[in-house]
PDB file of C-alpha atoms in Angstrom:
ATOM      1  CA  MET A   1     106.708  72.084  72.344  1.00  0.00           C
ATOM      2  CA  GLU A   2     104.398  73.702  74.609  1.00  0.00           C
ATOM      3  CA  PRO A   3     100.418  72.809  73.716  1.00  0.00           C
ATOM      4  CA  GLN A   4      98.739  76.566  73.551  1.00  0.00           C
ATOM      5  CA  PHE A   5      95.242  76.906  74.366  1.00  0.00           C
ATOM      6  CA  PRO A   6      93.282  80.114  72.847  1.00  0.00           C
ATOM      7  CA  GLY A   7      93.274  82.743  76.000  1.00  0.00           C
ATOM      8  CA  SER A   8      95.874  81.250  77.755  1.00  0.00           C
ATOM      9  CA  ILE A   9      99.230  83.791  79.943  1.00  0.00           C
ATOM     10  CA  GLY A  10     100.770  84.229  76.636  1.00  0.00           C
ATOM     11  CA  THR A  11      98.801  84.439  73.873  1.00  0.00           C
ATOM     12  CA  SER A  12      97.057  86.898  71.961  1.00  0.00           C
ATOM     13  CA  SER A  13      92.649  85.783  72.773  1.00  0.00           C
ATOM     14  CA  SER A  14      94.517  86.449  76.126  1.00  0.00           C
ATOM     15  CA  LEU A  15      96.007  90.088  75.577  1.00  0.00           C
ATOM     16  CA  VAL A  16      92.650  90.775  74.141  1.00  0.00           C
ATOM     17  CA  LEU A  17      90.390  89.145  77.282  1.00  0.00           C
ATOM     18  CA  ARG A  18      92.726  91.245  79.311  1.00  0.00           C
ATOM     19  CA  LEU A  19      92.498  94.570  77.644  1.00  0.00           C
ATOM     20  CA  GLY A  20      88.456  93.798  77.202  1.00  0.00           C
ATOM     21  CA  GLN A  21      88.591  93.150  81.391  1.00  0.00           C
ATOM     22  CA  ALA A  22      89.888  96.956  82.173  1.00  0.00           C
ATOM     23  CA  LEU A  23      88.127  98.397  79.761  1.00  0.00           C
ATOM     24  CA  PHE A  24      84.799  96.848  81.260  1.00  0.00           C
ATOM     25  CA  SER A  25      86.029  97.674  84.753  1.00  0.00           C
ATOM     26  CA  VAL A  26      87.484 101.288  83.225  1.00  0.00           C
ATOM     27  CA  ALA A  27      83.723 101.928  82.028  1.00  0.00           C
ATOM     28  CA  SER A  28      82.073 100.384  85.596  1.00  0.00           C
ATOM     29  CA  LEU A  29      84.209 102.774  87.468  1.00  0.00           C
ATOM     30  CA  LEU A  30      83.304 106.052  85.607  1.00  0.00           C
ATOM     31  CA  PHE A  31      79.685 104.656  85.708  1.00  0.00           C
ATOM     32  CA  MET A  32      79.409 105.256  89.189  1.00  0.00           C
ATOM     33  CA  CYS A  33      81.708 107.386  90.040  1.00  0.00           C
ATOM     34  CA  VAL A  34      81.502 110.921  87.669  1.00  0.00           C
ATOM     35  CA  GLY A  35      78.736 113.103  89.008  1.00  0.00           C
ATOM     36  CA  VAL A  36      77.413 110.151  91.743  1.00  0.00           C
ATOM     37  CA  GLN A  37      77.124 110.105  95.361  1.00  0.00           C
ATOM     38  CA  PHE A  38      78.347 105.696  95.021  1.00  0.00           C
ATOM     39  CA  TYR A  39      79.953 106.214  98.939  1.00  0.00           C
ATOM     40  CA  ALA A  40      76.576 105.879 100.608  1.00  0.00           C
ATOM     41  CA  TYR A  41      75.860 102.584  99.470  1.00  0.00           C
ATOM     42  CA  THR A  42      78.123  99.758 100.722  1.00  0.00           C
ATOM     43  CA  SER A  43      77.261  97.753  97.352  1.00  0.00           C
ATOM     44  CA  PHE A  44      78.175 100.419  95.678  1.00  0.00           C
ATOM     45  CA  CYS A  45      81.665 101.137  97.668  1.00  0.00           C
ATOM     46  CA  PHE A  46      82.655  97.067  97.361  1.00  0.00           C
ATOM     47  CA  LEU A  47      82.207  97.888  93.282  1.00  0.00           C
ATOM     48  CA  VAL A  48      84.196 100.222  93.034  1.00  0.00           C
ATOM     49  CA  THR A  49      87.139  98.815  95.480  1.00  0.00           C
ATOM     50  CA  ILE A  50      86.605  95.235  93.398  1.00  0.00           C
ATOM     51  CA  LYS A  51      87.293  96.875  89.685  1.00  0.00           C
ATOM     52  CA  GLY A  52      90.865  98.781  91.291  1.00  0.00           C
ATOM     53  CA  LEU A  53      91.476  96.182  92.118  1.00  0.00           C
ATOM     54  CA  THR A  54      90.861  94.849  88.584  1.00  0.00           C
ATOM     55  CA  ILE A  55      92.131  97.282  86.406  1.00  0.00           C
ATOM     56  CA  PRO A  56      95.797  96.976  87.754  1.00  0.00           C
ATOM     57  CA  TRP A  57      95.912  92.622  87.910  1.00  0.00           C
ATOM     58  CA  SER A  58      94.111  93.194  84.328  1.00  0.00           C
ATOM     59  CA  LEU A  59      96.782  95.724  82.882  1.00  0.00           C
ATOM     60  CA  THR A  60      99.686  94.300  84.482  1.00  0.00           C
ATOM     61  CA  LEU A  61      99.612  90.880  82.705  1.00  0.00           C
ATOM     62  CA  ALA A  62      97.801  92.610  79.412  1.00  0.00           C
ATOM     63  CA  MET A  63     101.224  93.588  79.730  1.00  0.00           C
ATOM     64  CA  VAL A  64     102.779  89.808  80.035  1.00  0.00           C
ATOM     65  CA  ASP A  65     100.812  88.990  77.288  1.00  0.00           C
ATOM     66  CA  ALA A  66     101.914  91.499  74.374  1.00  0.00           C
ATOM     67  CA  PHE A  67     105.295  91.389  76.112  1.00  0.00           C
ATOM     68  CA  SER A  68     104.535  87.103  75.089  1.00  0.00           C
ATOM     69  CA  VAL A  69     102.730  88.066  71.638  1.00  0.00           C
ATOM     70  CA  PHE A  70     105.990  90.210  70.563  1.00  0.00           C
ATOM     71  CA  VAL A  71     109.027  88.589  71.663  1.00  0.00           C
ATOM     72  CA  LYS A  72     106.775  85.060  70.757  1.00  0.00           C
ATOM     73  CA  ARG A  73     107.489  83.203  73.543  1.00  0.00           C
ATOM     74  CA  PRO A  74     104.677  82.458  75.826  1.00  0.00           C
ATOM     75  CA  SER A  75     106.045  81.984  79.852  1.00  0.00           C
ATOM     76  CA  ARG A  76     104.718  78.326  80.770  1.00  0.00           C
ATOM     77  CA  GLN A  77     106.132  78.591  84.220  1.00  0.00           C
ATOM     78  CA  LEU A  78     103.557  76.502  86.535  1.00  0.00           C
ATOM     79  CA  GLN A  79     104.513  79.309  89.882  1.00  0.00           C
ATOM     80  CA  ILE A  80     103.561  81.938  87.427  1.00  0.00           C
ATOM     81  CA  VAL A  81     100.796  79.997  85.872  1.00  0.00           C
ATOM     82  CA  SER A  82      99.177  79.019  89.293  1.00  0.00           C
ATOM     83  CA  VAL A  83      99.637  82.301  90.896  1.00  0.00           C
ATOM     84  CA  VAL A  84      98.010  83.960  87.413  1.00  0.00           C
ATOM     85  CA  VAL A  85      95.195  81.186  87.924  1.00  0.00           C
ATOM     86  CA  ALA A  86      94.767  81.992  91.507  1.00  0.00           C
ATOM     87  CA  GLY A  87      93.969  85.509  91.079  1.00  0.00           C
ATOM     88  CA  ASP A  88      91.879  85.008  87.895  1.00  0.00           C
ATOM     89  CA  TRP A  89      88.994  83.487  90.458  1.00  0.00           C
ATOM     90  CA  ILE A  90      89.737  85.698  93.004  1.00  0.00           C
ATOM     91  CA  LEU A  91      88.679  88.405  91.478  1.00  0.00           C
ATOM     92  CA  SER A  92      86.172  86.702  89.182  1.00  0.00           C
ATOM     93  CA  PHE A  93      83.853  86.015  92.002  1.00  0.00           C
ATOM     94  CA  LEU A  94      85.052  89.177  93.853  1.00  0.00           C
ATOM     95  CA  SER A  95      83.891  90.839  90.452  1.00  0.00           C
ATOM     96  CA  LEU A  96      80.428  88.100  90.627  1.00  0.00           C
ATOM     97  CA  ALA A  97      79.851  89.179  93.939  1.00  0.00           C
ATOM     98  CA  ALA A  98      80.158  93.648  93.501  1.00  0.00           C
ATOM     99  CA  ALA A  99      78.284  92.982  90.159  1.00  0.00           C
ATOM    100  CA  CYS A 100      74.881  91.584  91.389  1.00  0.00           C
ATOM    101  CA  SER A 101      74.990  93.285  94.834  1.00  0.00           C
ATOM    102  CA  THR A 102      75.451  96.405  92.584  1.00  0.00           C
ATOM    103  CA  ALA A 103      72.218  95.256  90.226  1.00  0.00           C
ATOM    104  CA  SER A 104      70.174  94.253  93.523  1.00  0.00           C
ATOM    105  CA  VAL A 105      71.201  97.660  95.391  1.00  0.00           C
ATOM    106  CA  SER A 106      70.071  99.658  91.937  1.00  0.00           C
ATOM    107  CA  ASP A 107      67.098  97.163  91.107  1.00  0.00           C
ATOM    108  CA  PHE A 108      65.792  97.495  94.967  1.00  0.00           C
ATOM    109  CA  MET A 109      66.533 101.860  94.387  1.00  0.00           C
ATOM    110  CA  VAL A 110      63.714 102.038  90.914  1.00  0.00           C
ATOM    111  CA  THR A 111      61.124  99.137  91.355  1.00  0.00           C
ATOM    112  CA  GLU A 112      60.783  99.468  95.216  1.00  0.00           C
ATOM    113  CA  ALA A 113      62.124 103.106  96.207  1.00  0.00           C
ATOM    114  CA  GLY A 114      61.037 104.325  92.948  1.00  0.00           C
ATOM    115  CA  ALA A 115      62.245 108.323  93.386  1.00  0.00           C
ATOM    116  CA  ALA A 116      63.075 108.431  96.857  1.00  0.00           C
ATOM    117  CA  PHE A 117      66.800 107.543  96.858  1.00  0.00           C
ATOM    118  CA  CYS A 118      68.045 108.034  93.520  1.00  0.00           C
ATOM    119  CA  GLY A 119      67.069 110.405  90.094  1.00  0.00           C
ATOM    120  CA  GLY A 120      66.991 109.003  86.791  1.00  0.00           C
ATOM    121  CA  GLN A 121      69.965 110.002  85.623  1.00  0.00           C
ATOM    122  CA  MET A 122      71.994 108.836  89.048  1.00  0.00           C
ATOM    123  CA  CYS A 123      69.729 105.745  88.317  1.00  0.00           C
ATOM    124  CA  ASN A 124      69.931 105.107  84.410  1.00  0.00           C
ATOM    125  CA  ARG A 125      74.251 105.810  86.057  1.00  0.00           C
ATOM    126  CA  TYR A 126      74.384 102.448  88.979  1.00  0.00           C
ATOM    127  CA  ARG A 127      73.373  99.528  86.223  1.00  0.00           C
ATOM    128  CA  LEU A 128      75.516 100.705  83.589  1.00  0.00           C
ATOM    129  CA  SER A 129      77.316 101.054  86.316  1.00  0.00           C
ATOM    130  CA  ALA A 130      76.632  96.945  87.320  1.00  0.00           C
ATOM    131  CA  ALA A 131      76.503  95.492  83.186  1.00  0.00           C
ATOM    132  CA  MET A 132      80.224  97.262  82.808  1.00  0.00           C
ATOM    133  CA  ALA A 133      81.187  94.724  85.956  1.00  0.00           C
ATOM    134  CA  CYS A 134      78.806  91.618  84.933  1.00  0.00           C
ATOM    135  CA  LEU A 135      80.547  92.211  81.064  1.00  0.00           C
ATOM    136  CA  SER A 136      84.146  92.311  83.189  1.00  0.00           C
ATOM    137  CA  TRP A 137      83.225  89.539  85.116  1.00  0.00           C
ATOM    138  CA  SER A 138      82.374  86.993  81.922  1.00  0.00           C
ATOM    139  CA  LEU A 139      85.756  88.146  80.520  1.00  0.00           C
ATOM    140  CA  SER A 140      87.450  87.404  84.091  1.00  0.00           C
ATOM    141  CA  LEU A 141      85.729  84.352  84.050  1.00  0.00           C
ATOM    142  CA  THR A 142      86.669  83.267  80.208  1.00  0.00           C
ATOM    143  CA  SER A 143      90.378  84.087  81.473  1.00  0.00           C
ATOM    144  CA  ALA A 144      90.269  82.044  84.991  1.00  0.00           C
ATOM    145  CA  LEU A 145      88.690  78.883  82.931  1.00  0.00           C
ATOM    146  CA  LEU A 146      90.811  79.152  79.666  1.00  0.00           C
ATOM    147  CA  ASN A 147      94.349  79.222  81.829  1.00  0.00           C
ATOM    148  CA  LEU A 148      93.042  76.557  84.613  1.00  0.00           C
ATOM    149  CA  TRP A 149      92.382  74.583  81.561  1.00  0.00           C
ATOM    150  CA  LEU A 150      96.603  74.651  80.629  1.00  0.00           C
ATOM    151  CA  LEU A 151      97.931  73.987  84.407  1.00  0.00           C
ATOM    152  CA  PRO A 152      96.844  70.676  84.310  1.00  0.00           C
ATOM    153  CA  SER A 153      99.228  70.645  80.879  1.00  0.00           C
ATOM    154  CA  LEU A 154     102.423  72.375  83.088  1.00  0.00           C
ATOM    155  CA  TYR A 155     102.009  68.959  85.657  1.00  0.00           C
ATOM    156  CA  SER A 156     102.476  66.445  83.308  1.00  0.00           C
ATOM    157  CA  ASN A 157     105.905  68.235  81.996  1.00  0.00           C
ATOM    158  CA  TYR A 158     107.461  68.001  86.089  1.00  0.00           C
TER     159      TYR A 158
END
């Protein structure tokens, strides 16, 4: 019997983490894109690009987790878990970079530039988008750490 680490791929807690990542990423995209001209700023375009990559990654792995939970047979193959760990870490670092750059630019626009760059409603949307991106990143990092914790036990099986 293989060890069951909570939050690792194929568990119900991993499914919740993946759905949370997707939910916060969609919220971040909606706050950034609906009624706002985000394409004028590079850091906002970076956030949209990274969240556009995070959503399909999270939803695909959520489907794998849902299948594993309903079949009651988690996928514990070394190659699959290695790819998931690498993808989680890459997207986690990129999400952190996008969230931080968006937060810093929106903070600059509010404190230093004032109303010259954005009105109150638009700056609030930028801030909410950065907050949702930070929440998505925290779930992504949690998932990456938990799957990394599973990886050594799979190497010992070989």
